[in-house]
CSV table of C-alpha atoms in Angstrom, one decimal:
chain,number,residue,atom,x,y,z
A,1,UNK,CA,58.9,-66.4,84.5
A,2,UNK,CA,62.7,-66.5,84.0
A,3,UNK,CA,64.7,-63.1,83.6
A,4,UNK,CA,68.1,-63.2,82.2
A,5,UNK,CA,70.0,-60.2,84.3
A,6,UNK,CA,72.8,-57.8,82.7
A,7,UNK,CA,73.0,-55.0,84.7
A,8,UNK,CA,72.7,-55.0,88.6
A,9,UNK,CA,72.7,-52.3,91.2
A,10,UNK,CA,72.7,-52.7,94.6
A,11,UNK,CA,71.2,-50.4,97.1
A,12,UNK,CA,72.7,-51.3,100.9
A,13,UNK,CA,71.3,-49.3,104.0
A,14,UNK,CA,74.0,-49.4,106.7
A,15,UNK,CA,71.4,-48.5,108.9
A,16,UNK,CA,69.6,-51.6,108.9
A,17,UNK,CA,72.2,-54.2,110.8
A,18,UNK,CA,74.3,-54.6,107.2
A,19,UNK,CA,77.8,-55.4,109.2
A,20,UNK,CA,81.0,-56.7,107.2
A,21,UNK,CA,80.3,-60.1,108.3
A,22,UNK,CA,77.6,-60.6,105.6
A,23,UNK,CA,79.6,-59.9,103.0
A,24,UNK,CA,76.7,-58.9,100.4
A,25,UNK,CA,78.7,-57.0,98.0
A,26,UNK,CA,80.8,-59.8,97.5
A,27,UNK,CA,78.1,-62.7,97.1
A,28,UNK,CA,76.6,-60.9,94.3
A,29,UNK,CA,79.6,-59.7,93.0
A,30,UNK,CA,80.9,-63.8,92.9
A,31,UNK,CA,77.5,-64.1,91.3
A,32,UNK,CA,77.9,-61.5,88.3
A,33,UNK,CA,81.4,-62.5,87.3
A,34,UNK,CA,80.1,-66.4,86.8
A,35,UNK,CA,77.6,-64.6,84.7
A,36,UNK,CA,79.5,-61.2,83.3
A,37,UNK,CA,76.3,-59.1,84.7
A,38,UNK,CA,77.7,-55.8,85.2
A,39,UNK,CA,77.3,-54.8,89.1
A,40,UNK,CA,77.5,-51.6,90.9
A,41,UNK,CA,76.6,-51.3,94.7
A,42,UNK,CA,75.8,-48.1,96.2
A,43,UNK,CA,74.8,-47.7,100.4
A,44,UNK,CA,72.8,-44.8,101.6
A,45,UNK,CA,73.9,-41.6,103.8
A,46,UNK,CA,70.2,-40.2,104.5
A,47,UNK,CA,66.7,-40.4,104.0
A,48,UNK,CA,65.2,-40.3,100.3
A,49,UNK,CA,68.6,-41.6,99.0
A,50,UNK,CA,67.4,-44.8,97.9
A,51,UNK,CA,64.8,-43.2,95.7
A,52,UNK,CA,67.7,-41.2,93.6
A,53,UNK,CA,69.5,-44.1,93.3
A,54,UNK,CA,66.8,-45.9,92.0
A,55,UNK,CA,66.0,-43.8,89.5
A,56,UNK,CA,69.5,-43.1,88.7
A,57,UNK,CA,69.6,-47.0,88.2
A,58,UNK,CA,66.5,-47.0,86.0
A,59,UNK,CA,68.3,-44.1,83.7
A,60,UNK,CA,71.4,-46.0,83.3
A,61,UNK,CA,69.8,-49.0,81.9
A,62,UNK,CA,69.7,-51.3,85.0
A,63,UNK,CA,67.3,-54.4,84.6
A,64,UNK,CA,67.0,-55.2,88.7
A,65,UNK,CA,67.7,-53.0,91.8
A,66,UNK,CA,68.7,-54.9,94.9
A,67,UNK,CA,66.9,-53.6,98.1
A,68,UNK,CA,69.4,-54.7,101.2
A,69,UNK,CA,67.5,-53.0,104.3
A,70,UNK,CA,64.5,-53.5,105.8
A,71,UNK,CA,61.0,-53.3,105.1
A,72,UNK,CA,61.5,-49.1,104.6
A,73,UNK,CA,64.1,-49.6,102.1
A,74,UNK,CA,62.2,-52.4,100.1
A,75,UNK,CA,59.6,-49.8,100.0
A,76,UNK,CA,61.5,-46.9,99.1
A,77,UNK,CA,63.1,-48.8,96.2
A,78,UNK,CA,59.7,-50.8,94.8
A,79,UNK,CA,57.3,-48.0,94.6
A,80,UNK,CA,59.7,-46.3,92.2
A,81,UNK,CA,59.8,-49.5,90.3
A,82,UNK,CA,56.3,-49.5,89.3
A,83,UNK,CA,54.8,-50.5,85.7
A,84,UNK,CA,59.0,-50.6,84.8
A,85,UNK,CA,61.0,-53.5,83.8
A,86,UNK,CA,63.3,-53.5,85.8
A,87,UNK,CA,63.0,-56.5,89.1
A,88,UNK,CA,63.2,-56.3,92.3
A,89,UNK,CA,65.6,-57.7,94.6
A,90,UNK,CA,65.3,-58.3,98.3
A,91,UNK,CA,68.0,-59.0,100.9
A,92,UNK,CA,65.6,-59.3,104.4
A,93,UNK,CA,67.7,-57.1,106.7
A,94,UNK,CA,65.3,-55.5,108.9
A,95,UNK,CA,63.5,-56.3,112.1
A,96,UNK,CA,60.6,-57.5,110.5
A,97,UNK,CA,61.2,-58.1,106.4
A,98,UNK,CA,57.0,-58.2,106.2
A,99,UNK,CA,57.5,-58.2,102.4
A,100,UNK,CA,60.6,-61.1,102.0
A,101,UNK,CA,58.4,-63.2,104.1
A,102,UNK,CA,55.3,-63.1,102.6
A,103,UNK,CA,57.1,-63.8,99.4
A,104,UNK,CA,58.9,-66.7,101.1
A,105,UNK,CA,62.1,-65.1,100.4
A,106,UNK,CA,64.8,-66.8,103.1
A,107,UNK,CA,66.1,-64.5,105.9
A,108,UNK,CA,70.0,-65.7,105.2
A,109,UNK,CA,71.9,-63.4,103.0
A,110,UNK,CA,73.3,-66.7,100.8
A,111,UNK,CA,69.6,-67.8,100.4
A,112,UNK,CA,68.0,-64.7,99.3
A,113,UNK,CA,71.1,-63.9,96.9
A,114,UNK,CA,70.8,-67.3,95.4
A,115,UNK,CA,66.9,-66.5,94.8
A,116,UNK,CA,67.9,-63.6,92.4
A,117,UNK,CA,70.2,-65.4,91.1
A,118,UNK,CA,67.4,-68.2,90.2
A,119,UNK,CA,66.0,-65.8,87.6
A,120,UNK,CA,62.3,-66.9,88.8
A,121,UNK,CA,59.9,-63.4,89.0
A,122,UNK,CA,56.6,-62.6,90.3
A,123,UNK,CA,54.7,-59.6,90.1
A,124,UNK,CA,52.5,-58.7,92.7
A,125,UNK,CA,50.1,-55.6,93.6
A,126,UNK,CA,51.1,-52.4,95.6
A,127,UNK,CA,48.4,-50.3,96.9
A,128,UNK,CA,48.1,-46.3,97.9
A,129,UNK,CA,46.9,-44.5,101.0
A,130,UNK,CA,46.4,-41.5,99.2
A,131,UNK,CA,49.8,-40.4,97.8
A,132,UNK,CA,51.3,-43.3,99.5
A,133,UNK,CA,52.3,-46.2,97.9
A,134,UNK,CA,52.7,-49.1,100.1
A,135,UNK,CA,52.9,-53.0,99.8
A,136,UNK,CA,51.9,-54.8,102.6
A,137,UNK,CA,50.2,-53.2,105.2
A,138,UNK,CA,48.9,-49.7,106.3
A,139,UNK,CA,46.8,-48.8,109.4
A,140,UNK,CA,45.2,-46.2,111.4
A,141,UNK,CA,44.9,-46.6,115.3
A,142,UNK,CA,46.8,-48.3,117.8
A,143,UNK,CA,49.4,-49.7,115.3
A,144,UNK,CA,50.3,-46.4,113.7
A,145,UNK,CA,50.8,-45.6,117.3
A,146,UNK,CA,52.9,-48.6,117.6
A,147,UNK,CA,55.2,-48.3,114.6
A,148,UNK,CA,55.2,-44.4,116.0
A,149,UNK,CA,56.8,-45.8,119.0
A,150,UNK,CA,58.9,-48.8,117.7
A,151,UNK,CA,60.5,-45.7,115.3
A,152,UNK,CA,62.1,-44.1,118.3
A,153,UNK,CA,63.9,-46.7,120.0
A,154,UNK,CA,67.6,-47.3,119.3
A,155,UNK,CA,67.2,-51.4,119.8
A,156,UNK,CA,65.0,-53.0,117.2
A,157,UNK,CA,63.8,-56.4,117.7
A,158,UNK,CA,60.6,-59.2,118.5
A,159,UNK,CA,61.0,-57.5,122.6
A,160,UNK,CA,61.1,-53.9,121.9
A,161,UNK,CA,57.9,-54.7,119.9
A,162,UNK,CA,56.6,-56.6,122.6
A,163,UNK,CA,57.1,-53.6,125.2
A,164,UNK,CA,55.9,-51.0,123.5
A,165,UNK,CA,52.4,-53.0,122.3
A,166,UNK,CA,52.4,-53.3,126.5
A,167,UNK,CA,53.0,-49.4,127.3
A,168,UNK,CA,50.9,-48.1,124.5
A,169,UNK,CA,47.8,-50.3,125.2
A,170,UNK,CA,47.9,-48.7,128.6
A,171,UNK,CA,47.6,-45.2,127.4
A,172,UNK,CA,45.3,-46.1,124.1
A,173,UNK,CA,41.8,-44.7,123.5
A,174,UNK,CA,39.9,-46.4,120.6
A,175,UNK,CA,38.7,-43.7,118.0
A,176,UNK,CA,35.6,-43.6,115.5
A,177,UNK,CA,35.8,-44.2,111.9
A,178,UNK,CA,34.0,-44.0,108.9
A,179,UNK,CA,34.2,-46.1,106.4
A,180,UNK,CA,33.2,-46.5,102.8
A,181,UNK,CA,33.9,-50.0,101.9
A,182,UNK,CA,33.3,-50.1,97.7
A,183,UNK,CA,29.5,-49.0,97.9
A,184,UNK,CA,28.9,-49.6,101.4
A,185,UNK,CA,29.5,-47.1,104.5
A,186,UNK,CA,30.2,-48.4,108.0
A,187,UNK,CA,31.0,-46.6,111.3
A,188,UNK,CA,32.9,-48.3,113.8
A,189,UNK,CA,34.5,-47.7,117.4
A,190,UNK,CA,37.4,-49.5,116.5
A,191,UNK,CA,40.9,-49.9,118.4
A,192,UNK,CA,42.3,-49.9,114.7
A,193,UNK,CA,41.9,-50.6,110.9
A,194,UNK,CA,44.3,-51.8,108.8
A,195,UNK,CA,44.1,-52.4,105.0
A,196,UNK,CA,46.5,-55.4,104.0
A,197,UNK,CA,47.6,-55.9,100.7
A,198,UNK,CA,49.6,-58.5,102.3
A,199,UNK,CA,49.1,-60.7,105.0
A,200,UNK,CA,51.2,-59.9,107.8
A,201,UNK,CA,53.1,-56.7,109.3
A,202,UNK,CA,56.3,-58.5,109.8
A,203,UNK,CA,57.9,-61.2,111.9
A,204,UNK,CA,55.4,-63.4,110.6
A,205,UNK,CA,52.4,-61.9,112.3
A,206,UNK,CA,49.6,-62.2,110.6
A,207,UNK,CA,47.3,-59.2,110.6
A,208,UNK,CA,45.0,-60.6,108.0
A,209,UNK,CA,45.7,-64.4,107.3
A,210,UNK,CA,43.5,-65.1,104.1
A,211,UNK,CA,45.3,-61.6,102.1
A,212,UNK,CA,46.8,-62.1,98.7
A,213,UNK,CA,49.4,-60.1,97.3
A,214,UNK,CA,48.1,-60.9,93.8
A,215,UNK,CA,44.4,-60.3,94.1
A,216,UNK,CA,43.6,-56.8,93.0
A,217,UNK,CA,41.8,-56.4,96.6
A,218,UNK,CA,42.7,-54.9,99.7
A,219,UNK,CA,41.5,-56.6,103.0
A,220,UNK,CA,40.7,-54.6,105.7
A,221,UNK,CA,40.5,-55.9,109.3
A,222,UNK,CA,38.8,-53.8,112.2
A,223,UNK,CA,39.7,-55.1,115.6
A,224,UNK,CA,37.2,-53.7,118.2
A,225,UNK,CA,38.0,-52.3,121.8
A,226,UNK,CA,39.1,-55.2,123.9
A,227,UNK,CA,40.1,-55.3,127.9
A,228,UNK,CA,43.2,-56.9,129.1
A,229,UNK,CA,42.0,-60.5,129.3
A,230,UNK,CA,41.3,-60.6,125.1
A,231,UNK,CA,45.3,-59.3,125.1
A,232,UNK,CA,46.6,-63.1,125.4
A,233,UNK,CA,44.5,-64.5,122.8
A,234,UNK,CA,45.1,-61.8,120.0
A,235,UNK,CA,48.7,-61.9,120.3
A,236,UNK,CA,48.8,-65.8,120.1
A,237,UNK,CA,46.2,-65.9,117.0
A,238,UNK,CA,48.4,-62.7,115.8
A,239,UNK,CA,50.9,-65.7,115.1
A,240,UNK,CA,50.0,-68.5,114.3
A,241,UNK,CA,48.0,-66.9,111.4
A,242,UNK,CA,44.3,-67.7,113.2
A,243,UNK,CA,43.2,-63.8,114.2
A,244,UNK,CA,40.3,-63.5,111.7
A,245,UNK,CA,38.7,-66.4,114.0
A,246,UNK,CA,38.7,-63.2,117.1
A,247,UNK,CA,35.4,-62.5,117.5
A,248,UNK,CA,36.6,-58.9,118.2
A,249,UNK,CA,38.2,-59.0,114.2
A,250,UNK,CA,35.6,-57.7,111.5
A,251,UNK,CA,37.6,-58.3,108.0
A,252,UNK,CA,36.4,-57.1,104.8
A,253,UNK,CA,37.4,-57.3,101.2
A,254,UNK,CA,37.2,-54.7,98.5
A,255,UNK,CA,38.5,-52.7,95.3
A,256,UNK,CA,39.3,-49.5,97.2
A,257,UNK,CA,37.9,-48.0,100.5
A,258,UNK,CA,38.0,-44.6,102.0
A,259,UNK,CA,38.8,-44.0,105.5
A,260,UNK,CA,37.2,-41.3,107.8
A,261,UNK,CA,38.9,-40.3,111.6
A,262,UNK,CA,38.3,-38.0,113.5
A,263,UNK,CA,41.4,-35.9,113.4
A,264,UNK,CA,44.4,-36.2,111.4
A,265,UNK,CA,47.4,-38.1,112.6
A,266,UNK,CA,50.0,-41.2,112.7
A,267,UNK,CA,49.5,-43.5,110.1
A,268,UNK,CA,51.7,-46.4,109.3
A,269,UNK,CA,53.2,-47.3,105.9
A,270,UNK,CA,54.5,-51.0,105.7
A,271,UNK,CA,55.8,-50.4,109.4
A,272,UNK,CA,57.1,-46.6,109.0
A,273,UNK,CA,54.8,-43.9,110.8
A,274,UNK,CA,54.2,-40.9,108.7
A,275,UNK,CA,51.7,-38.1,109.2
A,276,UNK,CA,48.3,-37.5,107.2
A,277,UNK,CA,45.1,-36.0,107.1
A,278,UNK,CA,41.8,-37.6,108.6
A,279,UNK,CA,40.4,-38.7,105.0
A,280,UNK,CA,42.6,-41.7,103.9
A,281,UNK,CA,41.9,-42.9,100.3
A,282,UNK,CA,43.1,-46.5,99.8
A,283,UNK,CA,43.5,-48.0,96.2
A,284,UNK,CA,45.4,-51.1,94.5
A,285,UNK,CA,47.6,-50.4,92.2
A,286,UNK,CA,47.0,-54.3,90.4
A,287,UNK,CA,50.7,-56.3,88.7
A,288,UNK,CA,52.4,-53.1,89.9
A,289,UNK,CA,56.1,-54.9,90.8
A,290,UNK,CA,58.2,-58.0,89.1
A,291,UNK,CA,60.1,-59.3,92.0
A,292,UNK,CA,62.3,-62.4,92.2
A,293,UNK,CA,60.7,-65.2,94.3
A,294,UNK,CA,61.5,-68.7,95.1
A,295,UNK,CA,60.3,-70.8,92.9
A,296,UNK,CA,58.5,-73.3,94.1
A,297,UNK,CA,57.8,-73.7,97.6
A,298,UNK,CA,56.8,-76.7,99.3
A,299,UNK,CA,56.0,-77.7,103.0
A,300,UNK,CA,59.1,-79.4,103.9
A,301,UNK,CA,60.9,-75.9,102.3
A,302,UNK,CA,58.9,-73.6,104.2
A,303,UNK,CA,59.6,-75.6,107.4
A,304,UNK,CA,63.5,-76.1,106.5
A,305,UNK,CA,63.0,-71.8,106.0
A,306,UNK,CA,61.8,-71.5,109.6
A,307,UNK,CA,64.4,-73.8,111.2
A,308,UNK,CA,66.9,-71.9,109.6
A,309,UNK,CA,64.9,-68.5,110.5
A,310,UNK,CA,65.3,-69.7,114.4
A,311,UNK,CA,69.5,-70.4,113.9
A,312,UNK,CA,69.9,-67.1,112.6
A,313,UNK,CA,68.2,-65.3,115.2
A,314,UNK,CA,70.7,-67.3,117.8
A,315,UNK,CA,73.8,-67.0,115.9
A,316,UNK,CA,73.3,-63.1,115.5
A,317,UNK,CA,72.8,-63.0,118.9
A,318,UNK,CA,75.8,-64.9,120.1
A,319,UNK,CA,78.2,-63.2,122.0
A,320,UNK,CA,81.3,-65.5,120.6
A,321,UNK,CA,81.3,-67.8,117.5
A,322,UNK,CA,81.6,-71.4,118.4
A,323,UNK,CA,84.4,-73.2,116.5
């Protein structure tokens, strides 16, 4: 589906590595004066801002709202975009842009602005853990405790990740959970439970490879206590999109599911910890978003996307620019 844009605004979080090199506002705006789509560009100061704006955005007639941030921004943005008209725009610039990539959205500011600019839409689900909204992953366990741990450290990035997967695991104990799965109840000693709406976290690891975004289901992968020696193997299945083969994964598929722990605690929402109770309601909220998308994509793309994934990562990490 094509969608002819009048009205754009753009919601930047300075936070999330947005320097003056990137020059997003003025990509777009090159972009709207080709096409006289009016444009205004806003960029955060605190938490919750992106929200007002939104809805500010909505009230004033705007047909798509440009997320520029990472994966907590995209969030904050779509889940006020719900059941509307109005599309959704991602620029990937987060540590790991879980929903831009599973929507094969490029990483490179010019190719992600040139997708919007394409016209082509999708819609796709969103899902709830109780009150929550989410749209690709939540969990419970060891990588709430993670993305508890990841939110603390002042340098984002693949090796922070790495680091605190290695401290936490030290320290973890697997918990008990009950859970009602559709009409079915299972309990499980389980390291931790995530429900996917999509199918990776982030960075291209791939919590639950056989997910779709468009199904009206939520999959829900239990990985069981391992030692140290079943660390190696996880990680490498993580990504290369083969960890349902684990035989410590148990993945399931359903309408809805209700979570039972313990105790209440840490609980991740598309990567951002938050706190809630030990009851944990999860539900799909089915063709929830319109989001622009690539529109076709073909091997040789998605292979061109990762080559170009791997410069990026280099060239924001040189010291000095090569002439």
């Amino acid at each position: 589906m094509k969608k002819e844009l009048k009205k754009i605004y753009v919601i930047i979080n300075p936070i999330s590595g947005v320097g003056s090199k990137d020059k997003i506002p003025d990509m777009i705006a090159s972009n709207c004066l080709e096409r006289d789509i009016s444009l205004q560009v806003l960029k955060t100061g605190y938490a919750g801002q992106a929200k007002e704006f939104t809805l500010s955005a909505m009230d004033d007639g705007a047909d798509c709202v440009i997320a520029v941030g990472g994966d907590g921004t995209v969030n904050e943005i779509a889940q006020n975009l719900l059941y509307s008209d109005v599309v959704l725009g991602i620029i990937p610039k987060g540590s790991g842009n879980g929903l831009a990539r599973e929507l094969n959205i490029p990483m490179d500011v010019k190719g992600a602005v040139d997708v919007i600019f394409s016209g082509h839409t999708s819609i796709i689900d969103a899902c709830k853990a109780n009150e929550r909204v989410f749209f690709c992953t939540c969990g419970v366990g060891f990588d709430a405790t993670i993305s508890n741990e990841f939110a603390k450290e002042k340098r984002r990035g693949s090796l922070t990740y790495v680091k605190d997967i290695v401290e936490s695991y030290l320290d973890y104990k697997p918990e008990v959970y009950e859970l009602n799965i559709d009409s079915h109840t299972i309990k499980e000693k389980a390291f931790m439970v995530t429900c996917a709406n999509a199918s990776q976290y982030g960075n291209n690891a791939f919590i639950a490879p056989n997910a779709d975004i468009n199904d009206g289901k939520i999959d829900i992968t239990i990985l069981s206590p391992f030692n140290t020696l079943d660390i190696g193997p996880l990680a490498i299945q993580l990504f290369t999109k083969t960890i349902d083969k684990n035989s410590k994964i148990k993945t399931l598929r359903a309408k809805g599911a209700q979570i039972i722990r313990q105790k209440a605690g840490v609980m991740h929402i598309d990567g951002e910890p938050v706190m809630e109770t030990e009851e944990i309601s999860i539900s799909v909220i089915k063709s929830a978003v319109n989001v622009f998308t690539p529109e076709n994509t073909t091997f040789a793309g998605d292979v061109q996307r990762r080559i170009n994934e791997v410069f990026q990562f280099f060239e924001d990490r040189m010291p000095v620019r090569m002439r």
